[in-house]
Amino acid sequence: MFFGRKQQKDIEEQLSKRTYWSFAWERFRKNRMALWSWRIFLVLLFVAFTGDFIANDKPLYCKIEGKRYFPVVQDYAVQLGWSKWEAKFLMTPWNEQTFESVFWPIIPYASEQLDYKNTYKGPFDEQKVDSWRFRHWLGTDDLGRDVAAGMIAGARTALMVGVVAMSIALFIGLLLGALAGYFGDDGLKLSRIRVGLNLLFLLLGIFWGWSSRSYAISEGNQAANFFLGLLFIIGLVVLANLLAGRLERLPIFGKKRIIPIDLIVMRLIEMVNAIPGLLLILAFVAAIQEESILYVMLLIGLLAWTGVARFVRAELLRIRRMEYIDAARALGFTQWKIVFRHALPNALGPVLIALSFGMAGAILLEASLSFLNIGVPEEQVTWGSLLREARNYPKAWWLTIVPGFAIFISVTIFNYIGDGLTQALDPRLKE
Amino acid sequence: MTTYLLKRVLWFIPTLIAISFLAFGLSKCTPGDPVMQACFPEDTPFDEAVFEIEYQRCAQSLGLDRPAFYFSLSAAAYPDTLYRIQQMARRNMLSKLIGQYGNWPQIESYYHEIKRFKTKLAEVPDTVAAYALTNVKADIRFLPLQYKDELVRRTLDSIGVQVNSDAALSQRLGQGYQTLAGKYAAIKAESTPGRLYIPDFKWYGAHNQYHYWFSRFVSGDFGISLQDRRPVSRKIWEALQWTLILNGLAVFFAYLIAIPVGVYAAVYQGKAFDRWTSGLLFFLYSLPNFWVATLLIIFFTNSEYGMNWFPAFGTGSLPDDAPFWSRFWEVAYHLVLPVFCLTYASLAFISRQMRGSMLEVRQQLYMRTAKAKGLSAKAVIWKHGFRNALFPIITLVANIFPRVLTGSVVIEWIFNIYGMGWLTIESIGQKDWPVVFTIMMLGAIVTLIGILIADILYAFVDPRVRYSK
C-alpha cells in the first residue's frame, strides 16, 4: 500500500510537469504508422548527412607507402581549400591505387562515378568486379553508375529540396499568416510616412542594388553581386524604418492608417494558388538556362508558403482573442513582440502539419522534375533521374523498382507524419 | 447572392492580370531571339541589307517592334528609344555598353559609325586587296555584337591591321577606320557611369508589346508557334482534345468508384471495410503516379517479362477513315494504362473527402429522425445522408480539374499522348515560348474558373456564405 501511494504521487507529479508538447508526443507515439514514419525519416536524415561516408569512391582510411590517409575527410578539407591532393591521387583513380591497408565505405562508389565494365548490370547478374566488396549491390545504369550510391545521393537531394523549400515557405508563411491572423483587417495601423518611405526605399533599393549594377551582375561574379545588391536593399529598408520612426513624431507624418492586411494576404494566397505550379516551375527553369537545384528549391518554396500561411492565420485568429494576449497587451508589450513572442509560438502545432505535408509535396515535385529532365543538372543523380533511365531499358527492372520505391517511401512517411500530427495536435488537447 | 458573385468575378480580373505580368515577364527573360527563331530558323542570310528588311518585317508581324511595357523605370543613362534598334543581339550589345559606360550619345555615334563604315566597305570593289577585304568584312559583321572592352579592341585592331596592309584599301577606308576607332575611344574617355544611378521614368503608352500580346490573348489570338509557325491556338486545340478525353475519363471513373467506397467506409466506420479501404487509399494517395506509370510500362507493355498485354505509347495509329468502332476500340485500348494512372490518385483523394463528409452528416439529428421514422437503412443512407454529404464533393469537382491537369503532364509524357502536358514539355524542349506561356496562362484561367465555380456552388449550397460577405 505504501509503495502504491508513492507511485501514485510520482505519477501525479510527472503529470503536472507535462507540457502540451509531451502530451502531443505521447499521442503521436500511439499512432504506429506515424511513429515508424518518424523513425524512417530519422534514418533518411542520417543517410543524407553521412552520405559521403556511406558511399564514396575514396576509402575512409588507407595506408600507402607507410603513410596514413583519411581521404573522405581530406576531401572536405580540399574542397574548402585547406588541403591539397598529392599528385598520385589525381593521376590514378582511387580503386587502382596500391594500398598497404585500406578500409572502404560500405558502398565503394560515388554516385557520378562511371564503371564502363559494368553497364546495365542487375543486382543478381554476374559483375566484372575485383571482389564481392566491390559488387554493385543494387545494380548499375547505362554508364555503369552504381545505383546504391545514386540512391544515397538522391536521398540527400530530395531531403535538401524538401528542407530548403519548406524553410522558405515557412519563413514567408509564418510572417504573412501571423500578420493576417493577428491583425485582421482593422488591427494593423501604420503611419503614412512609414508606408510611404518603405515603398520608396524598396523601389530605390531594387534600382540601385540590382538594376544599376546589371552589367556587373550579368558579366561578373553573378551570385556575389546579386547578394551584395540584396544586402543593400535590406539595408535601405531598415534605414527607411529608422527614419520613419523619427519622422512619425511630426504631426503631419504621424497620422495612422489602417492596413487591411488580412484582405491583402488572402488575395495574395488566392493569386499564388491560381498559378499552375508545375507549369510555372517548368517554364521558369527552362527560361533561365542555368540548371541548378537551387532554383527548383526556391520556386517550390515561393509557391508552397500558402499552406503554412493559411494554417497560421486560422490558428492566430483563434489565439488573438485569448486572455493571455489581452494580458500581454495590458502589460504594454509592443504589438510585434506580442505577435512573434506570445502568439506565434502557440500556433506552431498546425505549422508542423502543414510542413510535413509540404515536404511530401516538395519531394514529389523534385522527383517529377528530375524525371522529366528539366531543371536538375544532367550529371546530378537523383531518384527521379534514375527512374527516367528505366524507360530507356525495360530489362533493367532495378532502375524502376529501387528509386521509385524510395520516392514512394519518402512521400508516404511525410504523409503519415502529417496525419499523425493532425491527430496528435488536436486543439481539444490543449484544454 | 448577385453582389457576392459579382465580387468574386471582379476579383478574377486583377489575379489574371497579375499572372499575365508573370507570364510576360518570364517570356521576356527567355534566352534566344524569337524573331530569329520564327523567321530564320536555319541561318542568317548573308546579304545584310535583305536580312535587315526581312528581320524588320518579321519583328513587326510578331509585334516585337515596340517597347516592352507601358512604362519603364530605368537609369537616365538609357535612352527611351532603345527599343527601336530592332535586332535583339545589337540591342543587347548597346545596353551592355550603356551598362558599362553610361554615355548614350557617344555610344550612339559609335554605333552609327559602324553602319557608316559598313556602307563604305560595301562600295569598295572586290578587286581591291581581296584577301584583306574579306577579313575586314568578316570582322565588321561581329563588331556590333561585342561589348567587352578586350574583344572590341581586338576586333578594331584587326580591322586596322587589315586596312593598313594595302595602300588602295587604306586610301578608301583609312579615314573611316580612324573615325571608328576614335569614336570607340571617346566612349571610354567620356564615360559617365554616374548616370546609371539616376532613376528615370519613361512613359510609352499603349503601343507596347505587353498590350499587344495581352489584348490579342483576351480576344483569343495566342500568336504563332516559333517552331512551325502554326497558330498556337490550333496546336493547343489539337492537344486539348486528348487531355480532355484522358482527364474526363479519369475524373469520371474516380468519382464512380470513390463515392460508394467513401460512403460505405463512413457507414461502417471502424469496421474491417473501413480500415482496409482507408489504409489502401492512403497508400494509393502516396504512390507517385509517374512511378506507377513506369512500372506498368516496363512490366505490361513488352515481352521482357512475358506480360505484353498493352500498347506502350501513343493513341493508336489507325487512319482517320477507318471505321469508327475499330478506331474507338484502338484508342480505348491505348488509354487503359494512362487513365488508370490518373484515376487512382484522384480516387484516393475524393473518397477520403467523401468519407469525411459522410461521417459528419451521420451525426446530424435529421439522420436520427429518419431512422426513428422507421425508414430502411438504405433509404436513410442514400436518400437522407448521401444527398447532404454530396455537396462538398460537388465543389471538389472544380478543384480537382486543375490538379488532374497538371498531374497529367507527366503521364502524357510517359505514354506519349499528344495532349497539353506533352505539348508543354515538347515546347519547352524546342524553346517554343509562345506555346509554353499560353499554356501557363490557360492553366491559370482554368484554375481560376475552377475556384470560381467551387465558390459559386458553395454559396449556392450553403446560404451562410453569401449572407456573411
Coordinates of C-alpha atoms in Angstrom, one line a residue, chain A residues 53-373:
Chain A
F53 CA 30.9 8.2 -45.5
I54 CA 28.5 5.6 -46.7
A55 CA 29.0 5.8 -50.5
N56 CA 32.3 7.2 -51.8
D57 CA 34.9 6.3 -54.4
K58 CA 37.6 7.2 -51.8
P59 CA 38.5 4.9 -49.0
L60 CA 37.7 6.0 -45.4
Y61 CA 41.2 5.1 -44.3
C62 CA 44.2 3.8 -46.2
K63 CA 47.9 3.3 -45.8
I64 CA 50.1 3.9 -48.8
E65 CA 53.9 3.6 -48.7
G66 CA 53.9 3.8 -44.9
K67 CA 51.7 6.9 -44.8
R68 CA 48.2 7.0 -43.4
Y69 CA 45.4 8.9 -45.1
F70 CA 41.8 9.6 -44.4
P71 CA 40.7 10.5 -48.0
V72 CA 37.0 11.1 -47.3
V73 CA 37.7 13.6 -44.5
Q74 CA 40.6 15.1 -46.5
D75 CA 38.2 15.7 -49.4
Y76 CA 36.2 18.1 -47.3
A77 CA 39.4 19.9 -46.5
V78 CA 40.4 20.0 -50.2
Q79 CA 37.0 21.4 -51.1
L80 CA 37.4 24.1 -48.5
G81 CA 40.9 24.9 -49.8
W82 CA 42.7 23.9 -46.7
S83 CA 44.5 21.0 -48.2
K84 CA 45.7 19.6 -51.5
W85 CA 45.7 16.2 -53.0
E86 CA 49.1 14.6 -53.8
A87 CA 49.8 14.2 -57.4
K88 CA 49.4 10.4 -57.4
F89 CA 45.9 10.7 -56.2
L90 CA 45.0 13.0 -59.1
M91 CA 46.7 10.8 -61.6
T92 CA 45.3 7.4 -60.7
P93 CA 41.7 6.7 -59.7
W94 CA 41.3 5.5 -56.1
N95 CA 40.3 2.0 -56.9
E96 CA 43.5 1.5 -58.9
Q97 CA 45.9 2.7 -56.2
T98 CA 48.1 0.1 -54.4
F99 CA 47.3 0.1 -50.7
E100 CA 49.1 -1.4 -47.9
S101 CA 45.9 -1.5 -46.0
V102 CA 42.6 0.1 -46.8
F103 CA 39.1 0.5 -45.4
W104 CA 36.4 1.3 -47.9
P105 CA 33.0 2.8 -47.2
I106 CA 30.1 0.3 -47.3
I107 CA 29.4 1.3 -50.9
P108 CA 32.8 1.9 -52.5
Y109 CA 31.4 4.0 -55.4
A110 CA 30.5 7.7 -55.8
S111 CA 27.1 8.4 -57.4
E112 CA 28.6 10.0 -60.6
Q113 CA 31.5 7.6 -60.9
L114 CA 31.4 5.6 -64.2
D115 CA 32.2 2.0 -64.5
Y116 CA 32.4 1.0 -68.2
K117 CA 33.0 -2.6 -67.4
N118 CA 29.6 -3.0 -65.7
T119 CA 26.9 -1.3 -67.6
Y120 CA 23.2 -2.3 -67.0
K121 CA 24.2 -4.9 -64.6
G122 CA 21.4 -6.1 -62.3
P123 CA 21.8 -6.9 -58.6
F124 CA 21.9 -10.6 -59.3
D125 CA 23.8 -10.5 -62.6
E126 CA 27.4 -11.5 -62.9
Q127 CA 29.5 -8.4 -62.5
K128 CA 33.1 -7.8 -63.5
V129 CA 34.4 -6.7 -60.2
D130 CA 37.5 -7.5 -58.2
S131 CA 35.8 -8.9 -55.2
W132 CA 32.4 -9.1 -53.5
R133 CA 33.3 -6.0 -51.7
F134 CA 33.1 -4.1 -55.0
R135 CA 29.8 -5.6 -56.1
H136 CA 27.1 -3.2 -57.3
W137 CA 24.5 -4.3 -54.8
L138 CA 21.6 -2.5 -56.4
G139 CA 23.0 -2.8 -60.0
T140 CA 24.2 -0.1 -62.4
D141 CA 22.8 2.1 -65.1
D142 CA 23.8 2.6 -68.7
L143 CA 27.0 4.3 -67.8
G144 CA 27.9 1.9 -65.1
R145 CA 27.0 4.3 -62.3
D146 CA 26.3 2.5 -59.1
V147 CA 22.6 2.6 -58.2
A148 CA 23.1 2.2 -54.5
A149 CA 25.4 5.3 -54.5
G150 CA 22.9 7.1 -56.6
M151 CA 20.2 6.3 -54.1
I152 CA 22.2 7.9 -51.3
A153 CA 23.0 11.0 -53.4
G154 CA 19.3 11.1 -54.3
A155 CA 18.2 10.9 -50.7
R156 CA 20.4 13.9 -50.0
T157 CA 19.0 15.9 -52.9
A158 CA 15.4 15.0 -52.0
L159 CA 15.7 15.9 -48.4
M160 CA 17.6 19.1 -49.2
V161 CA 15.0 20.2 -51.6
G162 CA 12.3 19.5 -49.1
V163 CA 14.1 21.2 -46.2
V164 CA 15.2 24.3 -48.1
A165 CA 11.9 24.8 -49.9
M166 CA 9.9 24.3 -46.8
S167 CA 12.2 26.7 -44.9
I168 CA 11.5 29.4 -47.4
A169 CA 7.8 28.5 -47.3
L170 CA 7.9 28.6 -43.5
F171 CA 9.5 32.0 -43.4
I172 CA 7.1 33.7 -45.8
G173 CA 4.1 31.7 -44.5
L174 CA 4.7 32.4 -40.8
L175 CA 5.3 36.1 -41.4
L176 CA 2.3 36.7 -43.6
G177 CA 0.0 34.3 -41.9
A178 CA 0.8 35.7 -38.5
L179 CA 0.2 39.3 -39.7
A180 CA -3.1 38.4 -41.4
G181 CA -4.4 36.3 -38.5
Y182 CA -3.3 38.5 -35.6
F183 CA -4.1 41.9 -37.0
G184 CA -7.1 41.0 -39.2
D185 CA -8.5 43.7 -41.4
D186 CA -8.5 46.5 -38.8
G187 CA -5.8 45.8 -36.3
L188 CA -2.7 47.0 -38.2
K189 CA -2.2 50.7 -38.1
L190 CA 0.9 52.3 -39.7
S191 CA 1.7 55.9 -40.1
R192 CA 1.6 57.2 -43.6
I193 CA 5.2 58.1 -43.6
R194 CA 6.3 54.6 -42.7
V195 CA 4.3 53.1 -45.5
G196 CA 5.5 55.7 -48.0
L197 CA 9.1 55.5 -47.0
N198 CA 9.2 51.7 -47.1
L199 CA 7.8 51.6 -50.6
L200 CA 10.1 54.4 -51.8
F201 CA 13.2 52.9 -50.3
L202 CA 12.3 49.5 -51.5
L203 CA 12.0 50.7 -55.1
L204 CA 15.2 52.7 -54.9
G205 CA 17.0 49.8 -53.3
I206 CA 16.0 47.5 -56.1
F207 CA 17.0 50.2 -58.6
W208 CA 20.5 50.8 -57.1
G209 CA 21.1 47.4 -55.8
W210 CA 20.3 45.4 -58.9
S211 CA 19.1 47.5 -61.9
S212 CA 22.0 50.0 -62.0
R213 CA 24.5 47.2 -61.5
S214 CA 23.0 44.9 -64.0
Y215 CA 26.2 44.8 -66.1
A216 CA 28.3 43.7 -63.0
I217 CA 25.6 41.1 -62.1
S218 CA 25.3 39.6 -65.6
E219 CA 29.0 39.6 -66.5
G220 CA 31.0 39.5 -63.3
N221 CA 30.6 37.2 -60.3
Q222 CA 26.8 36.7 -60.5
A223 CA 26.0 35.3 -57.1
A224 CA 28.2 37.6 -55.2
N225 CA 27.0 40.7 -56.9
F226 CA 23.4 39.6 -56.6
F227 CA 23.6 39.1 -52.9
L228 CA 25.5 42.3 -52.5
G229 CA 22.6 44.0 -54.1
L230 CA 20.2 42.2 -51.8
L231 CA 22.1 43.3 -48.7
F232 CA 22.0 46.8 -50.0
I233 CA 18.2 46.6 -50.4
I234 CA 17.7 45.2 -47.0
G235 CA 19.9 47.9 -45.5
L236 CA 17.9 50.6 -47.3
V237 CA 14.6 49.2 -46.0
V238 CA 16.0 49.1 -42.4
L239 CA 17.1 52.7 -42.9
A240 CA 13.6 53.6 -44.1
N241 CA 12.1 52.3 -40.9
L242 CA 14.6 54.0 -38.7
L243 CA 13.9 57.2 -40.5
A244 CA 10.2 56.7 -40.3
G245 CA 10.5 56.2 -36.5
R246 CA 11.9 59.7 -36.2
L247 CA 9.6 61.4 -38.6
E248 CA 6.5 59.9 -37.1
R249 CA 6.8 62.3 -34.2
L250 CA 5.9 65.1 -36.5
P251 CA 2.1 65.5 -36.6
I252 CA 1.8 65.8 -40.4
F253 CA 3.5 62.5 -41.0
G254 CA 2.3 60.7 -37.9
K255 CA -1.3 60.1 -38.9
K256 CA -2.1 56.4 -38.8
R257 CA -3.8 54.5 -41.5
I258 CA -5.4 51.1 -41.2
I259 CA -3.9 48.5 -43.4
P260 CA -6.3 45.7 -44.3
I261 CA -3.5 43.1 -44.0
D262 CA -5.8 40.1 -43.8
L263 CA -7.5 41.0 -47.1
I264 CA -4.2 41.6 -48.8
V265 CA -2.7 38.3 -47.7
M266 CA -5.8 36.3 -48.5
R267 CA -5.9 37.8 -52.0
L268 CA -2.2 37.0 -52.4
I269 CA -2.8 33.4 -51.3
E270 CA -5.6 33.1 -53.8
M271 CA -3.4 34.5 -56.6
V272 CA -0.5 32.2 -55.8
N273 CA -2.8 29.2 -55.7
A274 CA -4.2 30.1 -59.1
I275 CA -0.7 29.8 -60.6
P276 CA -0.3 26.3 -62.1
G277 CA 2.7 25.4 -60.0
L278 CA 4.2 22.6 -62.1
L279 CA 3.8 24.6 -65.3
L280 CA 5.4 27.7 -63.8
I281 CA 8.3 25.8 -62.5
L282 CA 8.8 24.0 -65.8
A283 CA 8.6 27.3 -67.8
F284 CA 10.8 29.2 -65.3
V285 CA 13.5 26.6 -65.1
A286 CA 13.6 26.2 -68.8
A287 CA 13.7 30.0 -69.4
I288 CA 16.7 30.6 -67.2
Q289 CA 19.1 28.3 -68.9
E290 CA 21.2 27.6 -65.9
E291 CA 20.1 24.3 -64.5
S292 CA 20.5 24.2 -60.8
I293 CA 18.6 22.5 -58.0
L294 CA 18.8 25.8 -56.2
Y295 CA 16.2 27.4 -58.4
V296 CA 13.9 24.4 -58.0
M297 CA 14.1 24.8 -54.2
L298 CA 13.5 28.5 -54.4
L299 CA 10.5 28.2 -56.7
I300 CA 8.9 25.4 -54.7
G301 CA 9.3 27.5 -51.6
L302 CA 7.8 30.6 -53.2
L303 CA 4.8 28.6 -54.2
A304 CA 4.3 26.4 -51.1
W305 CA 4.1 29.1 -48.4
T306 CA 0.3 29.5 -48.9
G307 CA -0.4 26.2 -47.0
V308 CA 1.6 27.4 -44.0
A309 CA 0.1 30.8 -44.1
R310 CA -3.4 29.5 -44.0
F311 CA -2.8 27.3 -41.1
V312 CA -1.1 30.0 -39.1
R313 CA -3.7 32.6 -39.9
A314 CA -6.6 30.3 -38.8
E315 CA -4.7 29.5 -35.6
L316 CA -3.9 33.1 -34.8
L317 CA -7.5 34.2 -35.4
R318 CA -8.3 31.9 -32.5
I319 CA -5.4 32.9 -30.3
R320 CA -5.7 36.6 -30.6
R321 CA -8.9 36.5 -28.6
M322 CA -7.3 34.7 -25.7
E323 CA -6.8 36.2 -22.4
Y324 CA -3.1 36.0 -22.2
I325 CA -2.9 38.1 -25.3
D326 CA -5.0 40.7 -23.6
A327 CA -2.8 40.4 -20.6
A328 CA 0.3 40.9 -22.7
R329 CA -1.3 44.0 -24.3
A330 CA -2.2 45.3 -20.9
L331 CA 1.4 44.9 -19.7
G332 CA 2.3 47.3 -22.5
F333 CA 4.4 45.0 -24.8
T334 CA 4.7 46.2 -28.4
Q335 CA 2.4 44.6 -30.9
W336 CA 5.3 43.0 -32.8
K337 CA 6.6 41.4 -29.6
I338 CA 3.1 40.1 -28.8
V339 CA 2.7 38.6 -32.3
F340 CA 6.1 36.9 -32.6
R341 CA 6.9 36.1 -28.9
H342 CA 3.5 35.4 -27.4
A343 CA 1.0 34.4 -30.1
L344 CA 3.1 32.7 -32.8
P345 CA 4.9 30.0 -30.6
N346 CA 1.4 28.7 -29.6
A347 CA 0.4 28.4 -33.3
L348 CA 3.3 26.1 -34.2
G349 CA 1.4 22.8 -34.0
P350 CA -0.6 23.3 -37.2
V351 CA 2.5 24.7 -38.8
L352 CA 4.2 21.3 -38.3
I353 CA 1.3 19.6 -40.0
A354 CA 1.5 21.9 -43.0
L355 CA 5.3 21.4 -43.1
S356 CA 5.1 17.7 -43.2
F357 CA 2.5 17.6 -46.0
G358 CA 4.6 20.3 -47.7
M359 CA 7.7 18.2 -47.5
A360 CA 5.9 15.3 -49.2
G361 CA 4.7 17.6 -52.0
A362 CA 8.2 19.2 -52.5
I363 CA 9.9 15.8 -52.7
L364 CA 7.3 14.6 -55.2
L365 CA 7.7 17.7 -57.3
E366 CA 11.5 17.5 -57.3
A367 CA 11.3 13.8 -58.4
S368 CA 8.8 14.7 -61.2
L369 CA 11.1 17.5 -62.4
S370 CA 14.2 15.3 -62.5
F371 CA 12.2 12.6 -64.0
L372 CA 11.2 15.0 -66.8
N373 CA 14.9 16.0 -67.0

